[in-house]
XYZ file of C-alpha atoms in Angstrom:
678
model
C -15.255 -25.410 -41.460
C -12.539 -27.709 -40.133
C -10.189 -26.775 -43.027
C -10.794 -23.053 -42.479
C -9.880 -23.413 -38.795
C -6.704 -25.269 -39.722
C -5.702 -22.457 -42.096
C -6.319 -19.841 -39.391
C -4.208 -21.814 -36.892
C -1.446 -22.229 -39.455
C -1.239 -18.487 -40.134
C -1.321 -17.831 -36.383
C 1.598 -20.214 -35.909
C 3.553 -18.477 -38.675
C 2.839 -15.056 -37.138
C 4.135 -16.172 -33.785
C 7.008 -18.497 -34.620
C 7.972 -18.325 -38.324
C 11.419 -16.738 -38.572
C 13.856 -15.538 -41.202
C 17.565 -16.334 -40.990
C 18.197 -12.820 -39.683
C 15.675 -13.343 -36.887
C 17.218 -16.721 -36.065
C 20.660 -15.166 -35.701
C 19.155 -12.428 -33.523
C 17.436 -15.053 -31.371
C 20.702 -16.941 -30.956
C 22.344 -13.749 -29.686
C 19.375 -13.073 -27.393
C 19.657 -16.541 -25.859
C 23.259 -15.944 -24.803
C 22.525 -12.426 -23.474
C 24.223 -10.452 -26.266
C 21.319 -8.015 -26.169
C 23.107 -5.148 -27.897
C 24.039 -7.326 -30.896
C 20.609 -8.987 -30.904
C 18.950 -5.575 -31.223
C 21.019 -4.753 -34.297
C 20.044 -8.049 -35.944
C 16.342 -7.694 -35.108
C 16.306 -4.179 -36.571
C 17.705 -5.487 -39.858
C 14.811 -7.922 -40.346
C 12.061 -6.786 -42.707
C 9.344 -8.268 -40.496
C 9.332 -9.853 -37.060
C 7.298 -12.719 -35.714
C 5.441 -12.038 -32.445
C 8.086 -13.956 -30.497
C 10.944 -12.014 -32.083
C 9.094 -8.752 -31.476
C 8.829 -9.690 -27.797
C 12.535 -10.510 -27.620
C 13.475 -7.224 -29.288
C 11.441 -5.368 -26.638
C 13.053 -7.438 -23.844
C 16.494 -6.718 -25.256
C 15.907 -2.980 -24.932
C 14.506 -3.547 -21.435
C 17.581 -5.529 -20.376
C 19.787 -2.763 -21.767
C 17.863 -0.201 -19.659
C 16.847 1.604 -22.852
C 13.305 2.232 -21.658
C 12.347 4.715 -24.375
C 12.839 2.167 -27.131
C 11.573 -0.637 -24.890
C 8.230 1.159 -24.557
C 7.973 1.567 -28.338
C 8.681 -2.099 -29.011
C 6.450 -3.413 -26.190
C 3.521 -1.444 -27.597
C 3.809 -3.482 -30.801
C 3.097 -6.830 -29.129
C 1.453 -6.076 -25.761
C -2.040 -6.768 -27.198
C -1.028 -9.954 -29.034
C -2.069 -13.465 -27.891
C 1.431 -14.287 -26.595
C 1.595 -11.376 -24.139
C 1.572 -12.870 -20.630
C 0.877 -11.200 -17.287
C 4.633 -10.937 -16.782
C 4.935 -9.086 -20.102
C 2.143 -6.729 -19.046
C 3.770 -6.085 -15.701
C 7.147 -5.472 -17.327
C 5.414 -2.951 -19.580
C 4.082 -1.234 -16.429
C 7.630 -1.017 -15.073
C 8.803 0.516 -18.343
C 6.027 3.125 -18.221
C 7.017 4.006 -14.659
C 10.667 4.238 -15.683
C 9.503 6.755 -18.294
C 7.445 8.529 -15.562
C 4.132 7.788 -17.279
C 2.425 6.906 -14.003
C -1.165 7.469 -15.179
C -0.749 5.093 -18.119
C 0.978 2.581 -15.836
C -2.019 2.787 -13.487
C -4.380 2.091 -16.387
C -2.483 -1.100 -17.263
C -2.348 -2.196 -13.616
C -6.148 -1.990 -13.518
C -6.298 -4.165 -16.651
C -3.968 -6.694 -15.018
C -6.143 -6.636 -11.883
C -9.289 -7.602 -13.830
C -7.978 -11.088 -14.590
C -5.498 -11.478 -11.706
C -7.101 -10.114 -8.505
C -5.079 -12.409 -6.223
C -1.699 -11.349 -7.645
C 0.361 -9.830 -4.801
C 1.461 -6.995 -7.091
C -2.165 -6.180 -7.765
C -2.948 -6.213 -4.033
C -0.046 -3.855 -3.423
C -1.390 -1.535 -6.122
C -4.863 -1.307 -4.553
C -3.490 -0.986 -1.003
C -1.052 1.841 -1.720
C -2.317 3.644 -4.806
C -4.126 6.272 -2.715
C -0.803 7.196 -1.065
C 1.161 7.247 -4.306
C 1.473 11.035 -4.438
C 3.024 11.013 -0.945
C 5.924 8.774 -1.940
C 6.317 10.668 -5.222
C 6.947 13.926 -3.349
C 10.573 14.148 -2.072
C 10.842 13.666 1.693
C 12.767 16.677 3.079
C 14.209 14.591 5.952
C 16.539 12.917 3.432
C 19.488 14.698 1.818
C 21.492 12.677 -0.700
C 24.876 13.045 -2.432
C 26.509 11.256 -5.345
C 29.909 10.093 -4.076
C 33.049 11.574 -5.589
C 34.451 8.027 -5.724
C 31.914 6.906 -8.363
C 33.180 6.199 -11.868
C 31.668 5.432 -15.250
C 31.774 1.788 -14.131
C 29.176 -0.040 -12.041
C 29.574 0.759 -8.318
C 26.930 -0.551 -5.904
C 26.034 -2.779 -2.966
C 27.672 -1.107 0.044
C 28.050 -2.834 3.416
C 29.667 -1.590 6.622
C 33.028 -3.125 7.529
C 34.302 -2.513 11.065
C 34.031 1.162 12.072
C 35.598 3.260 9.346
C 35.354 1.254 6.135
C 32.758 0.224 3.570
C 32.872 -2.757 1.212
C 31.123 -2.634 -2.161
C 30.905 -4.356 -5.542
C 32.292 -2.748 -8.675
C 33.302 -3.335 -12.277
C 36.167 -0.839 -11.996
C 39.254 -2.453 -13.425
C 41.727 -1.601 -10.694
C 45.148 -2.918 -11.588
C 43.971 -5.943 -13.547
C 45.654 -6.357 -16.945
C 42.648 -8.077 -18.542
C 39.017 -7.003 -18.470
C 36.630 -9.941 -18.753
C 33.229 -8.725 -19.934
C 29.929 -10.455 -19.506
C 27.335 -10.479 -22.234
C 24.480 -8.683 -20.514
C 25.817 -5.138 -20.716
C 29.398 -5.696 -21.878
C 30.875 -4.337 -18.640
C 33.795 -6.017 -16.813
C 32.872 -8.630 -14.231
C 32.197 -7.590 -10.647
C 34.845 -7.673 -7.934
C 34.741 -6.854 -4.218
C 36.314 -3.532 -3.212
C 36.894 -1.726 0.079
C 37.151 2.011 0.791
C 37.761 4.225 3.819
C 34.835 6.249 5.180
C 35.643 9.854 6.125
C 33.609 12.307 8.233
C 31.723 13.678 5.219
C 30.599 10.084 4.459
C 32.665 10.152 1.291
C 34.421 6.882 0.448
C 38.099 7.272 -0.380
C 41.072 5.111 -1.406
C 39.090 2.238 -2.979
C 41.040 -0.976 -3.525
C 40.432 -4.702 -3.953
C 39.182 -6.239 -0.716
C 41.027 -9.510 -1.188
C 42.463 -10.629 -4.489
C 42.004 -14.302 -3.657
C 38.219 -13.765 -3.984
C 38.384 -11.840 -7.244
C 38.250 -14.763 -9.633
C 37.393 -14.820 -13.322
C 33.635 -14.227 -12.948
C 31.392 -12.222 -10.630
C 32.191 -11.706 -6.944
C 29.695 -9.264 -5.552
C 27.427 -8.225 -2.673
C 28.839 -9.119 0.743
C 28.057 -8.974 4.444
C 30.095 -9.176 7.664
C 29.743 -10.043 11.327
C 30.123 -6.868 13.412
C 33.704 -7.738 14.432
C 34.690 -8.025 10.756
C 35.990 -11.594 11.106
C 33.206 -13.517 9.363
C 32.260 -12.843 5.745
C 29.404 -13.973 3.527
C 29.622 -13.027 -0.145
C 28.050 -13.728 -3.522
C 29.856 -15.198 -6.488
C 29.068 -17.007 -9.712
C 29.062 -20.762 -9.793
C 31.500 -20.616 -12.683
C 32.541 -24.260 -12.377
C 29.054 -25.635 -13.109
C 26.074 -24.458 -15.119
C 22.391 -25.278 -14.868
C 20.721 -27.601 -17.337
C 19.676 -24.567 -19.388
C 23.298 -23.389 -19.576
C 22.991 -20.485 -17.122
C 25.621 -19.721 -14.490
C 23.868 -19.297 -11.122
C 24.805 -17.164 -8.122
C 25.976 -18.803 -4.910
C 26.926 -17.756 -1.368
C 30.261 -18.514 0.247
C 31.651 -17.893 3.743
C 35.116 -17.114 5.034
C 36.661 -16.460 8.453
C 39.566 -14.174 9.246
C 42.182 -16.212 11.118
C 45.925 -15.914 11.538
C 45.912 -12.511 9.815
C 44.336 -13.750 6.606
C 40.992 -14.745 5.144
C 40.555 -18.502 4.995
C 39.522 -20.532 1.963
C 35.814 -19.859 1.243
C 33.294 -22.548 2.175
C 29.956 -22.962 0.331
C 26.468 -22.340 1.704
C 24.528 -25.605 1.916
C 21.699 -24.238 -0.260
C 23.987 -23.499 -3.231
C 22.666 -25.124 -6.387
C 23.387 -25.371 -10.078
C 19.658 -25.019 -10.835
C 18.769 -21.819 -8.943
C 20.549 -18.814 -7.481
C 21.191 -17.785 -3.879
C 22.869 -14.448 -3.223
C 22.824 -10.999 -1.623
C 23.607 -12.276 1.915
C 22.833 -9.968 4.844
C 24.086 -11.047 8.274
C 22.818 -9.733 11.581
C 25.524 -8.171 13.765
C 26.111 -11.420 15.645
C 25.956 -13.455 12.400
C 23.390 -15.814 13.955
C 20.823 -14.926 11.293
C 21.397 -14.498 7.566
C 18.903 -13.033 5.126
C 19.453 -13.875 1.464
C 17.782 -13.765 -1.950
C 16.867 -16.758 -4.092
C 14.712 -17.913 -6.969
C 14.583 -21.440 -5.551
C 11.414 -23.470 -6.182
C 8.517 -22.812 -3.827
C 8.768 -19.019 -3.714
C 6.217 -16.448 -4.740
C 7.902 -15.689 -8.060
C 11.020 -13.981 -9.363
C 13.458 -13.714 -6.460
C 12.291 -13.862 -2.837
C 13.974 -12.947 0.448
C 14.616 -15.784 2.894
C 16.272 -16.116 6.282
C 18.199 -18.896 8.032
C 19.380 -19.302 11.633
C 22.833 -20.542 12.557
C 22.477 -23.820 14.464
C 26.200 -24.467 14.956
C 29.502 -23.366 13.450
C 28.926 -24.882 10.015
C 25.206 -25.667 10.115
C 22.235 -23.473 9.172
C 18.531 -24.072 9.664
C 16.043 -24.665 6.892
C 15.221 -21.498 4.928
C 12.243 -19.393 5.992
C 10.496 -17.452 3.238
C 9.637 -14.012 4.637
C 6.149 -14.292 3.253
C 3.713 -12.290 1.122
C 4.041 -9.070 3.095
C 7.649 -8.885 1.879
C 7.750 -11.026 -1.259
C 5.721 -10.806 -4.470
C 5.624 -12.383 -7.915
C 8.258 -9.794 -8.863
C 11.826 -9.513 -7.594
C 12.787 -8.755 -3.985
C 16.492 -8.355 -3.303
C 19.311 -6.580 -1.421
C 18.081 -7.113 2.169
C 19.715 -5.210 5.048
C 18.739 -5.736 8.689
C 19.423 -3.006 11.261
C 19.584 -4.928 14.556
C 19.180 -2.185 17.135
C 15.921 -0.852 15.706
C 14.720 -4.172 14.260
C 14.263 -2.746 10.761
C 14.517 -4.690 7.506
C 15.323 -2.652 4.401
C 15.113 -4.258 0.968
C 14.320 -3.460 -2.661
C 11.441 -4.692 -4.791
C 9.961 -4.148 -8.237
C 6.863 -6.160 -7.339
C 5.173 -3.582 -5.150
C 3.458 -0.414 -6.341
C 6.403 1.964 -6.424
C 7.956 4.724 -8.479
C 9.562 2.423 -11.033
C 12.269 -0.209 -11.237
C 13.509 -1.315 -7.832
C 12.269 0.783 -4.910
C 13.534 0.646 -1.325
C 11.083 -0.577 1.339
C 11.284 -0.892 5.127
C 9.498 -3.226 7.550
C 9.598 -3.828 11.317
C 10.364 -7.194 12.911
C 7.586 -8.545 15.120
C 6.751 -11.987 16.438
C 4.532 -12.391 13.363
C 7.346 -11.644 10.975
C 7.748 -8.267 9.312
C 4.954 -5.718 9.525
C 4.162 -2.146 8.430
C 5.943 -2.496 5.096
C 6.416 0.965 3.587
C 7.923 2.468 0.446
C 10.373 5.058 1.815
C 9.625 7.311 -1.164
C 11.531 10.037 -2.959
C 14.272 11.211 -3.023
C 15.706 7.753 -2.178
C 13.353 6.144 -4.691
C 12.979 7.306 -8.278
C 11.697 5.927 -11.568
C 15.045 4.105 -11.895
C 16.482 1.192 -9.874
C 17.175 2.180 -6.243
C 18.598 -0.541 -4.041
C 21.232 -1.797 -1.570
C 20.097 0.608 1.166
C 22.090 0.543 4.438
C 21.866 2.821 7.484
C 23.839 3.277 10.714
C 22.546 2.169 14.139
C 21.499 5.714 15.042
C 19.385 5.898 11.858
C 21.113 9.103 10.815
C 23.340 8.336 7.825
C 23.850 5.628 5.263
C 24.341 4.628 1.633
C 22.291 3.272 -1.244
C 22.820 2.512 -4.924
C 20.958 3.768 -7.988
C 21.165 4.015 -11.781
C 19.102 7.217 -11.790
C 19.590 10.088 -14.210
C 22.477 12.413 -13.431
C 24.829 9.712 -12.189
C 28.370 9.068 -13.311
C 27.948 5.492 -14.484
C 25.388 2.730 -14.750
C 25.020 2.186 -10.998
C 26.391 4.768 -8.568
C 26.708 4.818 -4.781
C 24.968 7.651 -2.947
C 25.328 8.722 0.685
C 22.474 10.268 2.634
C 21.638 12.024 5.885
C 18.302 11.346 7.552
C 16.572 13.475 10.197
C 13.168 11.740 10.237
C 11.796 8.622 11.943
C 10.651 5.215 10.776
C 7.317 5.014 12.566
C 5.868 1.656 13.578
C 2.099 1.332 13.927
C 1.954 -2.201 15.309
C 3.685 -3.279 18.487
C 5.255 -6.651 19.079
C 2.447 -9.115 19.616
C 2.182 -12.587 21.093
C 2.890 -15.453 18.758
C -0.475 -17.067 19.507
C -1.932 -14.243 17.405
C -0.546 -16.027 14.370
C -3.705 -18.121 14.331
C -5.741 -15.055 13.444
C -3.276 -13.964 10.750
C -3.551 -16.621 8.006
C -1.168 -14.855 5.646
C 1.562 -14.696 8.257
C 1.619 -18.474 8.454
C 3.072 -18.436 4.963
C 6.148 -16.759 6.360
C 7.549 -20.192 7.138
C 7.698 -23.264 4.955
C 5.005 -25.121 6.891
C 1.326 -25.799 6.423
C 0.215 -24.413 9.796
C 1.184 -23.529 13.340
C 1.515 -26.684 15.473
C 1.176 -27.267 19.218
C 4.326 -28.481 20.969
C 5.269 -29.655 24.460
C 8.833 -29.004 25.553
C 10.416 -30.267 28.795
C 13.757 -28.840 29.864
C 16.083 -29.968 32.652
C 18.595 -27.388 33.927
C 21.704 -28.923 35.527
C 25.024 -27.791 36.963
C 27.580 -28.809 34.343
C 30.217 -29.900 36.911
C 28.090 -31.610 39.547
C 24.914 -32.502 37.585
C 22.960 -31.086 40.542
C 19.601 -29.629 39.402
C 19.460 -25.823 39.409
C 16.345 -24.386 40.990
C 14.898 -20.989 40.033
C 16.753 -20.847 36.710
C 14.988 -18.445 34.345
C 14.038 -20.218 31.115
C 12.875 -18.095 28.211
C 11.577 -19.442 24.908
C 12.153 -16.811 22.246
C 10.278 -15.833 19.106
C 11.546 -14.864 15.670
C 12.230 -11.389 17.045
C 14.588 -12.834 19.650
C 16.597 -14.500 16.888
C 17.283 -11.102 15.368
C 18.916 -9.420 18.351
C 21.620 -9.958 20.952
C 19.304 -8.435 23.545
C 16.901 -10.722 25.418
C 13.607 -8.903 25.805
C 10.804 -10.518 27.873
C 8.257 -8.977 25.473
C 9.675 -11.178 22.720
C 9.026 -14.362 24.681
C 6.732 -17.237 23.817
C 7.144 -18.513 27.376
C 9.048 -17.476 30.515
C 9.276 -19.777 33.529
C 11.475 -20.658 36.501
C 12.835 -24.172 37.027
C 11.461 -26.141 39.975
C 13.367 -27.893 42.800
C 14.323 -30.672 40.359
C 15.655 -28.162 37.814
C 12.741 -28.924 35.477
C 10.573 -26.680 33.318
C 7.568 -27.895 31.327
C 6.398 -25.605 28.542
C 3.546 -25.779 26.059
C 3.176 -23.363 23.176
C 2.243 -22.912 19.538
C 5.081 -22.098 17.199
C 5.657 -22.121 13.471
C 9.404 -22.547 13.279
C 12.634 -23.024 15.197
C 12.821 -21.128 18.468
C 15.505 -19.888 20.823
C 16.002 -21.060 24.419
C 17.807 -18.722 26.827
C 18.631 -19.952 30.348
C 19.931 -17.751 33.172
C 20.660 -18.625 36.788
C 22.430 -16.723 39.518
C 26.163 -17.425 39.520
C 26.148 -19.215 36.158
C 26.975 -18.219 32.619
C 23.971 -17.621 30.398
C 23.371 -20.510 28.018
C 21.350 -20.294 24.840
C 20.556 -22.671 22.020
C 18.451 -22.783 18.879
C 15.926 -25.603 18.903
C 14.903 -26.913 15.498
C 11.274 -27.875 15.024
C 12.521 -30.674 12.777
C 13.833 -32.427 15.903
C 10.444 -32.274 17.623
C 7.203 -34.155 17.161
C 3.808 -32.518 17.410
C 1.612 -33.661 20.302
C 4.556 -35.398 22.029
C 6.763 -34.121 24.831
C 10.279 -33.322 23.654
C 12.838 -33.637 26.458
C 15.959 -31.503 26.471
C 18.787 -30.607 28.853
C 20.831 -27.469 29.365
C 23.975 -27.627 31.509
C 25.147 -24.332 32.982
C 28.757 -23.447 33.701
C 29.722 -21.599 36.864
C 30.742 -18.013 36.078
C 34.388 -18.383 37.027
C 36.440 -15.191 37.258
C 33.486 -12.950 36.517
C 32.108 -10.393 38.957
C 28.381 -10.819 39.591
C 26.587 -7.840 41.085
C 24.142 -8.792 43.803
C 20.974 -6.835 43.206
C 19.375 -4.876 46.032
C 22.223 -5.326 48.543
C 22.614 -1.656 49.129
C 23.186 0.230 52.335
C 21.921 3.351 53.983
C 24.445 6.159 54.037
C 27.226 5.467 56.566
C 25.572 2.161 57.645
C 26.660 -1.482 57.399
C 23.474 -3.221 58.527
C 21.951 -5.835 56.218
C 18.543 -4.539 55.187
C 15.610 -7.022 55.160
C 15.117 -6.707 51.401
C 18.788 -7.671 50.892
C 18.290 -11.075 52.496
C 16.560 -12.247 49.293
C 19.741 -11.719 47.294
C 22.003 -13.254 49.930
C 19.784 -16.328 49.942
C 20.723 -16.733 46.257
C 24.365 -16.882 47.330
C 23.547 -19.534 49.916
C 21.637 -21.621 47.379
C 24.412 -21.249 44.793
C 27.094 -22.416 47.254
C 25.042 -25.447 48.252
C 24.732 -26.397 44.551
C 28.515 -26.075 44.227
C 29.979 -27.503 47.467
C 33.606 -27.119 46.378
C 33.446 -23.444 45.498
C 34.985 -20.722 47.615
C 33.649 -17.207 47.167
C 34.679 -13.672 47.907
C 32.099 -11.075 48.917
C 33.382 -7.586 48.223
C 31.732 -4.370 49.380
C 32.110 -0.836 48.093
C 31.209 2.634 49.328
C 30.430 5.911 47.630
C 33.026 8.695 47.507
C 31.712 10.759 50.419
C 33.868 10.641 53.536
C 37.618 10.085 53.832
C 39.336 7.324 51.889
C 40.498 5.654 55.117
C 37.062 5.759 56.731
C 35.393 4.342 53.593
C 37.838 1.449 53.463
C 36.870 0.458 56.994
C 33.157 0.953 56.318
C 33.274 -1.283 53.246
C 35.030 -4.002 55.227
C 32.330 -3.883 57.898
C 29.673 -4.162 55.193
C 31.361 -7.176 53.615
C 31.701 -8.790 57.039
C 27.988 -8.372 57.749
C 27.071 -10.010 54.424
C 29.428 -12.940 55.058
C 28.060 -13.357 58.586
C 24.556 -13.757 57.181
C 25.660 -16.393 54.643
C 27.481 -18.406 57.320
C 24.383 -18.302 59.511
C 22.521 -20.168 56.741
C 24.810 -23.205 56.942
C 27.812 -22.337 54.750
C 31.247 -23.209 56.186
C 33.344 -20.251 57.310
C 36.345 -21.435 55.274
C 34.423 -21.204 52.013
C 33.674 -17.495 52.028
C 35.775 -14.402 52.639
C 34.964 -10.717 53.015
C 36.867 -7.926 51.285
C 36.260 -4.182 51.496
C 37.438 -1.897 48.686
C 36.181 1.423 49.980
C 35.616 3.980 47.228
C 38.394 2.675 44.960
C 36.107 0.926 42.431
C 33.166 3.192 41.504
C 30.774 2.086 38.765
C 30.081 5.642 37.604
C 31.644 9.109 37.516
C 31.064 9.866 41.227
C 34.616 10.159 42.544
C 36.038 12.753 44.926
C 35.177 16.307 43.917
C 32.355 15.357 41.506
C 28.805 16.424 42.387
C 26.306 13.574 41.958
C 22.700 12.763 42.703
C 21.878 10.526 45.663
C 20.744 7.777 43.263
C 24.198 7.805 41.633
C 25.980 7.577 44.986
C 23.684 4.677 45.929
C 24.862 2.706 42.865
C 28.371 2.686 44.298
C 27.270 1.436 47.744
C 27.040 -2.198 46.715
C 28.206 -5.743 47.386
C 29.555 -8.067 44.704
C 30.246 -11.765 44.603
C 33.417 -13.006 42.910
C 34.263 -16.637 42.150
C 38.033 -17.209 42.082
C 38.590 -20.150 39.817
C 40.592 -21.865 37.199
C 41.115 -19.193 34.575
C 38.704 -17.310 32.359
C 35.808 -19.488 31.206
C 35.377 -19.900 27.459
C 32.108 -19.434 25.599
C 30.019 -22.545 26.117
C 28.517 -24.608 23.332
C 25.782 -27.160 23.997
C 27.474 -30.575 23.896
C 25.343 -32.554 26.351
C 21.661 -33.162 26.803
C 20.738 -33.769 23.195
C 17.155 -34.479 22.227
C 15.446 -37.632 23.371
C 11.915 -38.697 22.623
């Protein structure tokens, strides 16, 4: 019996691994990504071992020859060496060939032994809606760009107002075409093109020849002002231990009329890839793609926050609602509407990479949806971007009917991206176990945070400063929305605020006080200890040379009396001047356009005088404050002489402002004092 078993095992080993010289040569070509040549060698062999049969099928798959890939996968899909990843790749091939019913059959077989697989969960959750995404959505109209060539053109990103940057294998003016083994196309370079009214891209050219080195330079992203760049390139100076060149991210700033020497991202590695950067408009958050250890499988989407000029936070995995055991890539975040677009082949889609959209909430990203046909097809559809009005944009695809392998398409959109769930409080994370996986932490922890708000010049505590602790959603926008707040408090008479909250990752602190510049900082959880009070300090700069509108100091028509409700605002002025005993202020008043210019000038002066008189009565020296009337010469809206306006619009112009003459325009403030102390 023992000898019989040994014979069976021996023949099994031969069936799987025994190879002829022809197969060995084919395998050698397969290992270095010469898939086209490997196919020719495999086809010359009289018989193939199971392993060689698998590699022949994978070679067709990697060459996007899905018809032959399906034929070859069928020959080994029921063999002992077929893994779940092989089965799932077979499903993708069936979808690429539009055999959705057969693909569904195999997904059910996968589900029997792998019920917890995220791809399986996606299949069960969305299969009932599959016909909806298969039917073309009439609110999209798409066009293949005239600019496309027989080369690879993909990965668009907006650059300033009228240009688009993309990756391409088009040769341009280069005398030598370096081809990589995978599909024998030239290596990728970064190109730029002008965007015209029809959304066509014209006059493509190299973005910057200093970046177009001898290997790949590809998908990019920019800060909204176009002066900060993140881009992907090969790590062609070092290889991983298995001899593979990995992707890395580099940054560059535009200074002195040229792009500076690129600097590397701190997560770059020889052993895994990081790429496809996507910056928010203010470049304070970067999404990126990586196959680093600890992910869900394949490539996952991560995000990092910018802590200082050259320092980023630890990476946050966007979690199982976004990522799967498959590949997620090409993220794009639309700041104004808080929408994350990305592509995945791990969710139940139409085939290959499909485009998905999710909404940012304090729990992470919710309401993940496949945006369906005609954007998505049985081919790879990816690198989706859209304008801030959600009307037009671009995406890339290797679908049938294109001009090359990957083409760039423009689209118009007349629909809406509906959101079912509203922004919710972060303490709800406790009831959402899966959402805790969004960050690289075991659980949500309770923290105590004490903040002292001081005047930067005098170190006098600032009372009634508004301190807001922000959630993930606050990181993703320039706008400070109270609904996005973990905590919102006012500082006491000692300038102190004590906050307690549950949080899973770094948070944002935004401090505002009347007469001071807003200060914000990103607080890293790594600098805090659970169940201990972390003490911090924020020092606010006086808002020199900036006009500050006093709220609610309005006047009845043709009157200069200080209204009772206006005393609240003037008391802020009094408090501010006592905190800054050396400051001298100007109170300026303005009228609406009704009445003669001369009369309005006098009326505004009387209004300014009445405001100053009140401030002096509260203990401020006369020499420290002056009154200036500007009449109707500085309206804040369209309501000038001869223009008909509503009473509410006229009332906006009847106002008083405070102005702090100072020592030149204040620069943006970075936190340099009040570091953490335990």
